[in-house]
PDB file of C-alpha atoms in Angstrom:
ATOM      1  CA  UNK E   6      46.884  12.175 -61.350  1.00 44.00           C
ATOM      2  CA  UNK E   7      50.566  12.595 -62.738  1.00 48.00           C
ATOM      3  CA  UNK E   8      52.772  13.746 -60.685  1.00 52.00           C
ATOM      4  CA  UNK E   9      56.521  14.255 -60.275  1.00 57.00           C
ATOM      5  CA  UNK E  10      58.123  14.552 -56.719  1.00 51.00           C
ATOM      6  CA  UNK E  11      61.867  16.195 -55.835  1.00 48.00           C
ATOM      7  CA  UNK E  12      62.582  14.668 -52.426  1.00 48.00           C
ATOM      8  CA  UNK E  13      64.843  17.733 -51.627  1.00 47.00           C
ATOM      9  CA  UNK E  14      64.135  21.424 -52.360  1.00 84.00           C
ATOM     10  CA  UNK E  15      67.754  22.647 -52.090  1.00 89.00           C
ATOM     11  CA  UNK E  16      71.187  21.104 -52.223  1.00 92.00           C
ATOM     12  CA  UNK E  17      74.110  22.190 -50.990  1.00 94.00           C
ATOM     13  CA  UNK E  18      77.623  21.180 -51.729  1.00 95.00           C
ATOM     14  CA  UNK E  19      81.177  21.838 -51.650  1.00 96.00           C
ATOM     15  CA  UNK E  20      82.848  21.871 -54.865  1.00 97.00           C
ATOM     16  CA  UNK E  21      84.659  18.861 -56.314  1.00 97.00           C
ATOM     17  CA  UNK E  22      82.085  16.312 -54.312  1.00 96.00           C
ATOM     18  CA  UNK E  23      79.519  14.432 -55.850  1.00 97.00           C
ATOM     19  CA  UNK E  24      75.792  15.641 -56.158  1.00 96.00           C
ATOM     20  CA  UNK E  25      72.705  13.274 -56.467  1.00 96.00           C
ATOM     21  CA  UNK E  26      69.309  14.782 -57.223  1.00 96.00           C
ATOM     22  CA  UNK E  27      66.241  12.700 -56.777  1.00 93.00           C
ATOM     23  CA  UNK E  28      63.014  12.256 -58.374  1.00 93.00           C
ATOM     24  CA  UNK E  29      59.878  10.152 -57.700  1.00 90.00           C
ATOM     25  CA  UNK E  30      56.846   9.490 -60.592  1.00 87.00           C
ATOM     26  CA  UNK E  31      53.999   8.372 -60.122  1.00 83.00           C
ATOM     27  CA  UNK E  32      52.939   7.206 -63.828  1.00 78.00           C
ATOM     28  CA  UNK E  33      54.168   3.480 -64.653  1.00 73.00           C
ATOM     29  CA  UNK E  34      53.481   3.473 -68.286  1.00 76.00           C
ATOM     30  CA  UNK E  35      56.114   6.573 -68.712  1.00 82.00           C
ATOM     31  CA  UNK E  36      58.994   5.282 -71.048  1.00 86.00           C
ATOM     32  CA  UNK E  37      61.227   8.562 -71.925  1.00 90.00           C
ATOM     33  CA  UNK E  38      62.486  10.575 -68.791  1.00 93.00           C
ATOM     34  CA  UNK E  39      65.014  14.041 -68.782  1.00 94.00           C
ATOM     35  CA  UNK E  40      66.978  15.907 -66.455  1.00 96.00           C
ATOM     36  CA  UNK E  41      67.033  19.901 -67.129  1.00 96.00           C
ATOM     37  CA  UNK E  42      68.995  22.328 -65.715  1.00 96.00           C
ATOM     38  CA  UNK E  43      67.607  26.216 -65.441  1.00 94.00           C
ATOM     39  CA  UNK E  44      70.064  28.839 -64.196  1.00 93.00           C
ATOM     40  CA  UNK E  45      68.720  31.788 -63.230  1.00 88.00           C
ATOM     41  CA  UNK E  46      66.643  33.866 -66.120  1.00 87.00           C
ATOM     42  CA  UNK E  47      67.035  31.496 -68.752  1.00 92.00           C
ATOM     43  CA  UNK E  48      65.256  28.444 -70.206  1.00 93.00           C
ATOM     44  CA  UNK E  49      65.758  24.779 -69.165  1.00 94.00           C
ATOM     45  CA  UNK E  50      68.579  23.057 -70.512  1.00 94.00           C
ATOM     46  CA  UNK E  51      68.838  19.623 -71.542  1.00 93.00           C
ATOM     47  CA  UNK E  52      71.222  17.703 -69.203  1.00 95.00           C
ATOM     48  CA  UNK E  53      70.715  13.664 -70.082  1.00 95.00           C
ATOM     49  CA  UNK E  54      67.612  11.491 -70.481  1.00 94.00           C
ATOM     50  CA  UNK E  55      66.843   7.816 -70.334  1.00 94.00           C
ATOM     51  CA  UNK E  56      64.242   5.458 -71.635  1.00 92.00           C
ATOM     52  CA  UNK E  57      62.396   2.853 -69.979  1.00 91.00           C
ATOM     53  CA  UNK E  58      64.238   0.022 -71.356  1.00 92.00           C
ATOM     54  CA  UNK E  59      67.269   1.311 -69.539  1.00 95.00           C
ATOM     55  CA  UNK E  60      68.494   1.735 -65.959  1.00 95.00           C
ATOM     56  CA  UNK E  61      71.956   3.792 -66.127  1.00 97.00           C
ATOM     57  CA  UNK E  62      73.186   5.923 -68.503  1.00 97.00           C
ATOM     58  CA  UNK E  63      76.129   8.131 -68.460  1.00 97.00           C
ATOM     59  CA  UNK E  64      77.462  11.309 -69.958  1.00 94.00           C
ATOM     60  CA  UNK E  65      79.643  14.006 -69.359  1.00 92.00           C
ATOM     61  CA  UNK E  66      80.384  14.111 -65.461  1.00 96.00           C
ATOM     62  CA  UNK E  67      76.773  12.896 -65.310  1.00 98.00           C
ATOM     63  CA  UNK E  68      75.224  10.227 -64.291  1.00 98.00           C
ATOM     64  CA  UNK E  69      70.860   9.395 -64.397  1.00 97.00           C
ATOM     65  CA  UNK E  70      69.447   6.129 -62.976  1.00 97.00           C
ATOM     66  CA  UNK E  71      66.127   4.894 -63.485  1.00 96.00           C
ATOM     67  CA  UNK E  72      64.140   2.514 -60.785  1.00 94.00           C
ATOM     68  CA  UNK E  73      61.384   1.262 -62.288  1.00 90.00           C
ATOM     69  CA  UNK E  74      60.130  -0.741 -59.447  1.00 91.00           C
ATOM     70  CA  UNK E  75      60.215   2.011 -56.927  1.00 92.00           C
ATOM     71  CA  UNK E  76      59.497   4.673 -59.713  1.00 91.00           C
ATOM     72  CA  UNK E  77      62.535   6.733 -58.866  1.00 93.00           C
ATOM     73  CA  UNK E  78      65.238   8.573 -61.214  1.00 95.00           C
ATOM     74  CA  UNK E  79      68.466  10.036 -60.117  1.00 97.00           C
ATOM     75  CA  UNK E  80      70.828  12.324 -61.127  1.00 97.00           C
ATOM     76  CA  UNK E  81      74.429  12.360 -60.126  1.00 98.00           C
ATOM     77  CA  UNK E  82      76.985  14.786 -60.950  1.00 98.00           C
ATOM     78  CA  UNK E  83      80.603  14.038 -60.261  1.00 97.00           C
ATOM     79  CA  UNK E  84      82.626  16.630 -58.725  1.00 97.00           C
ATOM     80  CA  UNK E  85      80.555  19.389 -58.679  1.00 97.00           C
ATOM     81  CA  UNK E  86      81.468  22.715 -59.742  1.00 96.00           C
ATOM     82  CA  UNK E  87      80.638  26.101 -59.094  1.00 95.00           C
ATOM     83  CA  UNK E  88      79.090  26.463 -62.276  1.00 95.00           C
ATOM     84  CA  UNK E  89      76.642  23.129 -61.570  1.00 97.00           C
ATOM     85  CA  UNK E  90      74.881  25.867 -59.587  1.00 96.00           C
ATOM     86  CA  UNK E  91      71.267  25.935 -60.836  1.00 95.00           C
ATOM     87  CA  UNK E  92      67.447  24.495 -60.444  1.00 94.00           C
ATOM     88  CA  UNK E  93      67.755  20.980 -61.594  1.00 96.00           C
ATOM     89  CA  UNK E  94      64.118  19.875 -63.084  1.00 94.00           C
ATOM     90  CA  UNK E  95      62.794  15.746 -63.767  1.00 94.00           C
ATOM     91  CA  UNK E  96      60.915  15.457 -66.330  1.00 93.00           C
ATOM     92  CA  UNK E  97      58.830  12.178 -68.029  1.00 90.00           C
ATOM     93  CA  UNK E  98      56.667  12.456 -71.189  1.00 86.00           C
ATOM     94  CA  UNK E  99      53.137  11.484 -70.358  1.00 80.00           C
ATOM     95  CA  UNK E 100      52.563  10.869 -73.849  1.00 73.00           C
ATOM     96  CA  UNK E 101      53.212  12.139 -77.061  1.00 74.00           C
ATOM     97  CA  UNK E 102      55.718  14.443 -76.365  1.00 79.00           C
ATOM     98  CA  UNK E 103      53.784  15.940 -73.308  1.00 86.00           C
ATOM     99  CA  UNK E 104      56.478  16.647 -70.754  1.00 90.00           C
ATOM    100  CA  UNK E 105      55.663  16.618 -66.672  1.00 90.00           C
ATOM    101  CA  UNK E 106      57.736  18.477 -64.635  1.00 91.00           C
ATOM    102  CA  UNK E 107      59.214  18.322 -61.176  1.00 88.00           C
ATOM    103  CA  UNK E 108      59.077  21.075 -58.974  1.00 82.00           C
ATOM    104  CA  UNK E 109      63.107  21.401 -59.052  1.00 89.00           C
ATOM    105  CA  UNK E 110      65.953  20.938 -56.430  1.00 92.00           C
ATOM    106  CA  UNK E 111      68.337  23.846 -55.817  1.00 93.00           C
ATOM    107  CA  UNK E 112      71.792  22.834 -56.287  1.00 96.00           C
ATOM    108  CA  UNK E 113      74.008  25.466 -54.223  1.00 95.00           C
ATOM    109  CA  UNK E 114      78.128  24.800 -54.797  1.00 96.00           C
ATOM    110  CA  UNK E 115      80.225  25.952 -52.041  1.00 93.00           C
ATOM    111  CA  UNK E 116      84.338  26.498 -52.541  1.00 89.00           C
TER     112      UNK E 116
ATOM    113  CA  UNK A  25      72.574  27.686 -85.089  1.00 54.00           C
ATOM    114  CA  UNK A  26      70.174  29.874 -83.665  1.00 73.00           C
ATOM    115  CA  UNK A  27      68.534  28.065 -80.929  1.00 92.00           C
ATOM    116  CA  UNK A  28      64.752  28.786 -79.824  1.00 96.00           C
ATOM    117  CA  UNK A  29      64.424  32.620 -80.198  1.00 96.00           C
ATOM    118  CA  UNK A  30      61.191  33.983 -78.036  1.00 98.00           C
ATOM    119  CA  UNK A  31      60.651  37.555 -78.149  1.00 97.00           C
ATOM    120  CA  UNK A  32      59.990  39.915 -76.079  1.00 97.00           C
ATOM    121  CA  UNK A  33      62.110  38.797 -73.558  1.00 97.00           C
ATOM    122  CA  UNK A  34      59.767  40.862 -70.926  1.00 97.00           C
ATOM    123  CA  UNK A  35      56.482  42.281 -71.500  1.00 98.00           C
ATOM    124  CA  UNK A  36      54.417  44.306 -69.144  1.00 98.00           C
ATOM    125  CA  UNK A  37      50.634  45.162 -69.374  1.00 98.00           C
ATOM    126  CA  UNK A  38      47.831  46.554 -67.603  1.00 98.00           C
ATOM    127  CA  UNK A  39      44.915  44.310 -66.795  1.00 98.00           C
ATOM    128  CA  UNK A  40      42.223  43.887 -69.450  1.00 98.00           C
ATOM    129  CA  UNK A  41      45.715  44.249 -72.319  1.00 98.00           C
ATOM    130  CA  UNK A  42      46.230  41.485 -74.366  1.00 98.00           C
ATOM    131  CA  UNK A  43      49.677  39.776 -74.710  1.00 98.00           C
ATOM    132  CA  UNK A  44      51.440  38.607 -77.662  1.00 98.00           C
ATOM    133  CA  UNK A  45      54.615  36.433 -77.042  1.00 98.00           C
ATOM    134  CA  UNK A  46      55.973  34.801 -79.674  1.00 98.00           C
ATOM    135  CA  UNK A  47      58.215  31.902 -80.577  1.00 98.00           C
ATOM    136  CA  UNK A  48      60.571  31.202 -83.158  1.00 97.00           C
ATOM    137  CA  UNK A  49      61.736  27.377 -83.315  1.00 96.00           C
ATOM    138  CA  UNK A  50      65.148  26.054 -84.028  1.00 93.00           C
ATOM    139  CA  UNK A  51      65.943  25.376 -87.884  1.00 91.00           C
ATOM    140  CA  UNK A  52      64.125  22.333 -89.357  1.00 89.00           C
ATOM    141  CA  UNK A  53      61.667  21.918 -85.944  1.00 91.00           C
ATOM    142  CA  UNK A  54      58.215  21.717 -87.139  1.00 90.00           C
ATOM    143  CA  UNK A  55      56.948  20.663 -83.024  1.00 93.00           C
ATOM    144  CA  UNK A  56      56.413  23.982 -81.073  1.00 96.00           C
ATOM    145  CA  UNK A  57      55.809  23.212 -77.221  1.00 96.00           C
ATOM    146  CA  UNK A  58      54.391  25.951 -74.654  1.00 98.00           C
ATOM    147  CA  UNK A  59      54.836  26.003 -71.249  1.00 97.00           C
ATOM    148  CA  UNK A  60      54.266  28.029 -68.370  1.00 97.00           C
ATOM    149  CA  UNK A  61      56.020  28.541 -65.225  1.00 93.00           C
ATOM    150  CA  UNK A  62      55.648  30.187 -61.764  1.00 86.00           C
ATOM    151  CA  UNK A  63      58.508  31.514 -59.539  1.00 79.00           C
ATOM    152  CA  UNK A  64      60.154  28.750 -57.678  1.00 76.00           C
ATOM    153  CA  UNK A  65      58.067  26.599 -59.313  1.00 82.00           C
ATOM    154  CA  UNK A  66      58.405  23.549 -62.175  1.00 85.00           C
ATOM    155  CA  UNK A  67      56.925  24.552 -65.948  1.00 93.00           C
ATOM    156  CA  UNK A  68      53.620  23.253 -66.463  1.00 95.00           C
ATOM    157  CA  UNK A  69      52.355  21.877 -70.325  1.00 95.00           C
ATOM    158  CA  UNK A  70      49.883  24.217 -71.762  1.00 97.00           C
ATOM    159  CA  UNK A  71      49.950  23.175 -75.984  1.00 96.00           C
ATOM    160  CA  UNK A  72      51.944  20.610 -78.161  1.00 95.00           C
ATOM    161  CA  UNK A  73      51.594  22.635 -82.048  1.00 95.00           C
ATOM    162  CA  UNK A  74      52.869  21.178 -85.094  1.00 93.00           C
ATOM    163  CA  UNK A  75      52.443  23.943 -88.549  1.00 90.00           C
ATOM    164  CA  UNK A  76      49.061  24.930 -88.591  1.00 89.00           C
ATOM    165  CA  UNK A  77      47.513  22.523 -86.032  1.00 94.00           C
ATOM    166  CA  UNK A  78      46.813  21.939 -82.278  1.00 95.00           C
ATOM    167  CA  UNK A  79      47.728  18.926 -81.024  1.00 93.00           C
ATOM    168  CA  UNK A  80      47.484  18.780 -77.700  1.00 93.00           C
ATOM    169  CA  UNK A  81      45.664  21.906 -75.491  1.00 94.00           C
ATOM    170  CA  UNK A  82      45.113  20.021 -72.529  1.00 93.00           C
ATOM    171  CA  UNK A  83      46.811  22.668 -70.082  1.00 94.00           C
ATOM    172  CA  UNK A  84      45.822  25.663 -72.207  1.00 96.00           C
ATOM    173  CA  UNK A  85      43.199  27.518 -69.522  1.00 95.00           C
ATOM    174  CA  UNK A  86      39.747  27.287 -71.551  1.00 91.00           C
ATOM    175  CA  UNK A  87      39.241  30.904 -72.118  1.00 95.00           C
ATOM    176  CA  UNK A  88      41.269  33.737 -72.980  1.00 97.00           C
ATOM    177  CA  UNK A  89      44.237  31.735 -74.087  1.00 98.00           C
ATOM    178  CA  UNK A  90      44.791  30.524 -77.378  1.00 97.00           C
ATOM    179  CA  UNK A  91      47.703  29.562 -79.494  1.00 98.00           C
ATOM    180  CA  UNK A  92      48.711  28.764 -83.219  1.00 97.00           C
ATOM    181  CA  UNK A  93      51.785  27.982 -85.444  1.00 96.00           C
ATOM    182  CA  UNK A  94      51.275  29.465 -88.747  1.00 93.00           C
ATOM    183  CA  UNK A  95      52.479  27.808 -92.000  1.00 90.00           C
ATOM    184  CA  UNK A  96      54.624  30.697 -92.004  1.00 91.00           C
ATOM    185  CA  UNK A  97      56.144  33.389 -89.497  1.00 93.00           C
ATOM    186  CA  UNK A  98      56.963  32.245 -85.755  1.00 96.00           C
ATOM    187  CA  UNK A  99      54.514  30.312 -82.890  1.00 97.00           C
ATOM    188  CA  UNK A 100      51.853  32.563 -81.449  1.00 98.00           C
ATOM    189  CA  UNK A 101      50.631  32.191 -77.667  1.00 98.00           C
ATOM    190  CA  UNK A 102      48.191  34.840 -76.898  1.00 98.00           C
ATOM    191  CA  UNK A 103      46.396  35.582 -74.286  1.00 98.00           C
ATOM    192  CA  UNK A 104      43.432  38.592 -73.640  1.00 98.00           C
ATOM    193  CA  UNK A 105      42.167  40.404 -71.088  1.00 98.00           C
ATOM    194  CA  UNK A 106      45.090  39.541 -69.097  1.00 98.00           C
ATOM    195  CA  UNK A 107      44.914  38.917 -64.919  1.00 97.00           C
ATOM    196  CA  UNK A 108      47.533  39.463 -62.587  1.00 95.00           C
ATOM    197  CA  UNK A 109      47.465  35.331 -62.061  1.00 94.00           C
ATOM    198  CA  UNK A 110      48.895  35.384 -65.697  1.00 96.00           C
ATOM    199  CA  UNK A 111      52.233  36.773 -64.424  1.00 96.00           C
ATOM    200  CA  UNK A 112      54.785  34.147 -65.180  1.00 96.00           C
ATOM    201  CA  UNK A 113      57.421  33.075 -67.459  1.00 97.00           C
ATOM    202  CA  UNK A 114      56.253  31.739 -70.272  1.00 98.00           C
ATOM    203  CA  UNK A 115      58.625  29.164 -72.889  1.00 97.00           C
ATOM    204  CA  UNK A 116      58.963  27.921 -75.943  1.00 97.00           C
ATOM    205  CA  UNK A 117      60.300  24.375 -76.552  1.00 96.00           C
ATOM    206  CA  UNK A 118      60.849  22.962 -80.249  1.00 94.00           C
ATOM    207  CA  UNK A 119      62.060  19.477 -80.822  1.00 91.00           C
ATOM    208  CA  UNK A 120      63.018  17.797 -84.985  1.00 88.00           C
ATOM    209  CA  UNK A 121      59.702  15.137 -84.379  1.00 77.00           C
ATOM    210  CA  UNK A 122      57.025  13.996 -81.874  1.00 64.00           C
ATOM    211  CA  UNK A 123      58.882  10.725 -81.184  1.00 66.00           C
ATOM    212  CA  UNK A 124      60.206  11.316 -77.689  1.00 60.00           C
ATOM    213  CA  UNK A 125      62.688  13.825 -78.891  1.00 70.00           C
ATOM    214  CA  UNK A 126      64.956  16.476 -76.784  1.00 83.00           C
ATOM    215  CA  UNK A 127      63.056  19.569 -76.297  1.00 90.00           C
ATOM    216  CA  UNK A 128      64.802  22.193 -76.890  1.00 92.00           C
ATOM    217  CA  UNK A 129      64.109  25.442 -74.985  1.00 95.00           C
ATOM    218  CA  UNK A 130      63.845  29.015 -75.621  1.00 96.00           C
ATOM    219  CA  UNK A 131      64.931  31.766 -73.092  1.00 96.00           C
ATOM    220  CA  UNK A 132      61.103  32.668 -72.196  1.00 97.00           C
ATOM    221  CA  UNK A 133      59.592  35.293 -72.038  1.00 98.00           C
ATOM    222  CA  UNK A 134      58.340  37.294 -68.466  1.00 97.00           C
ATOM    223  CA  UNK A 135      55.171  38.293 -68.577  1.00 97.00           C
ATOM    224  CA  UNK A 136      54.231  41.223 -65.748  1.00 97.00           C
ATOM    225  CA  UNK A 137      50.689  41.918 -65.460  1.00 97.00           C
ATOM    226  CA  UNK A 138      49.911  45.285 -63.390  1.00 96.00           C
TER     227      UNK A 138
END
């Protein structure tokens, strides 16, 4: 069935280095994939997303990569901040706007 | 801008209550999204609404769960004769069309079944 895998439950990492979150799929025909973040009591937030067609795009201090041969998305954040702290959710539409979910990595930010 | 608005934010009932949350979406978002989630846990898809019609239910459990989004007034999810299992947070997602477009979320609300 679809799945989406977090290779690492929980992150930690001293403030100002870099994080990278990853993500494994296992359904090829996905073409639209998102990074969320969810602090604590509150509802996922969009971070960045990609599309098939792509392998790298950048925004704000973040960066997502997409492997389409090995089926594995990244997320990097560059010089992490205390306030980075949060679950950190992958996410690919199945179809029509049907979003899977990763279990979610714990990102922890040290000072 | 209001974003997503779900209310209540917490709701607690006995088992064999029903449960009422509902879901407001952002301005001009006619696609309502429902999803549940367990502690330490990702959300899971339950229903993909658009004004007055279903869809997609493929993770909505087949009985005692149903959902709607009215022509007017705010996204229903409903669910009877609640079970302790049904403990969870539930949210609301709302994106402008049903073209691989951001999803935005609501705050959720916390369901607590006794």
């Amino acid at each position: 069935g679809e799945s989406v895998g977090l290779h690492l439950p929980t992150l930690s990492v001293q403030e100002g280095d870099n994080s990278i979150i990853n993500c494994a799929y296992s359904n090829s025909a996905s073409d639209y994939f998102i990074w969320y973040k969810q602090e604590s009591g509150k509802g996922p937030q969009f971070i960045i997303d990609i599309r098939s067609n792509m392998d790298k795009r950048q925004g704000q201090r973040v960066t997502v990569l997409l492997n389409k041969t090995v089926k594995h998305l990244s997320l990097q954040i560059a010089a992490t901040q205390p306030g980075d702290s949060a679950v950190y959710f992958c996410a690919f539409d199945s179809g029509y706007n049907k979003l899977i979910f990763g279990a979610g990595t714990r990102l922890a930010v040290h000072p | 801008n209001a974003g997503v608005m779900q209310n209540p934010r917490h709701l607690v009932r006995r088992r064999g209550q029903e449960a009422r949350l509902r879901c407001s979406p952002m301005k001009g978002h006619s696609h309502v999204y429902w999803y549940r989630q367990l502690p330490e846990e990702g959300l899971k898809f339950m229903v993909y609404l658009q004004k007055e019609n279903i869809i997609d239910e493929s993770g909505m459990p087949k009985e005692r769960f149903s959902a709607e989004f009215p022509k007017e007034g705010p996204s229903i999810l409903r669910i009877q004769q609640v079970v302790r299992g049904d403990s969870a947070a539930y949210f609301c997602a709302s994106s402008f069309t049903g073209d691989h477009n951001e999803q935005f979320f609501g705050p959720g609300t916390r369901l607590t079944v006794l």
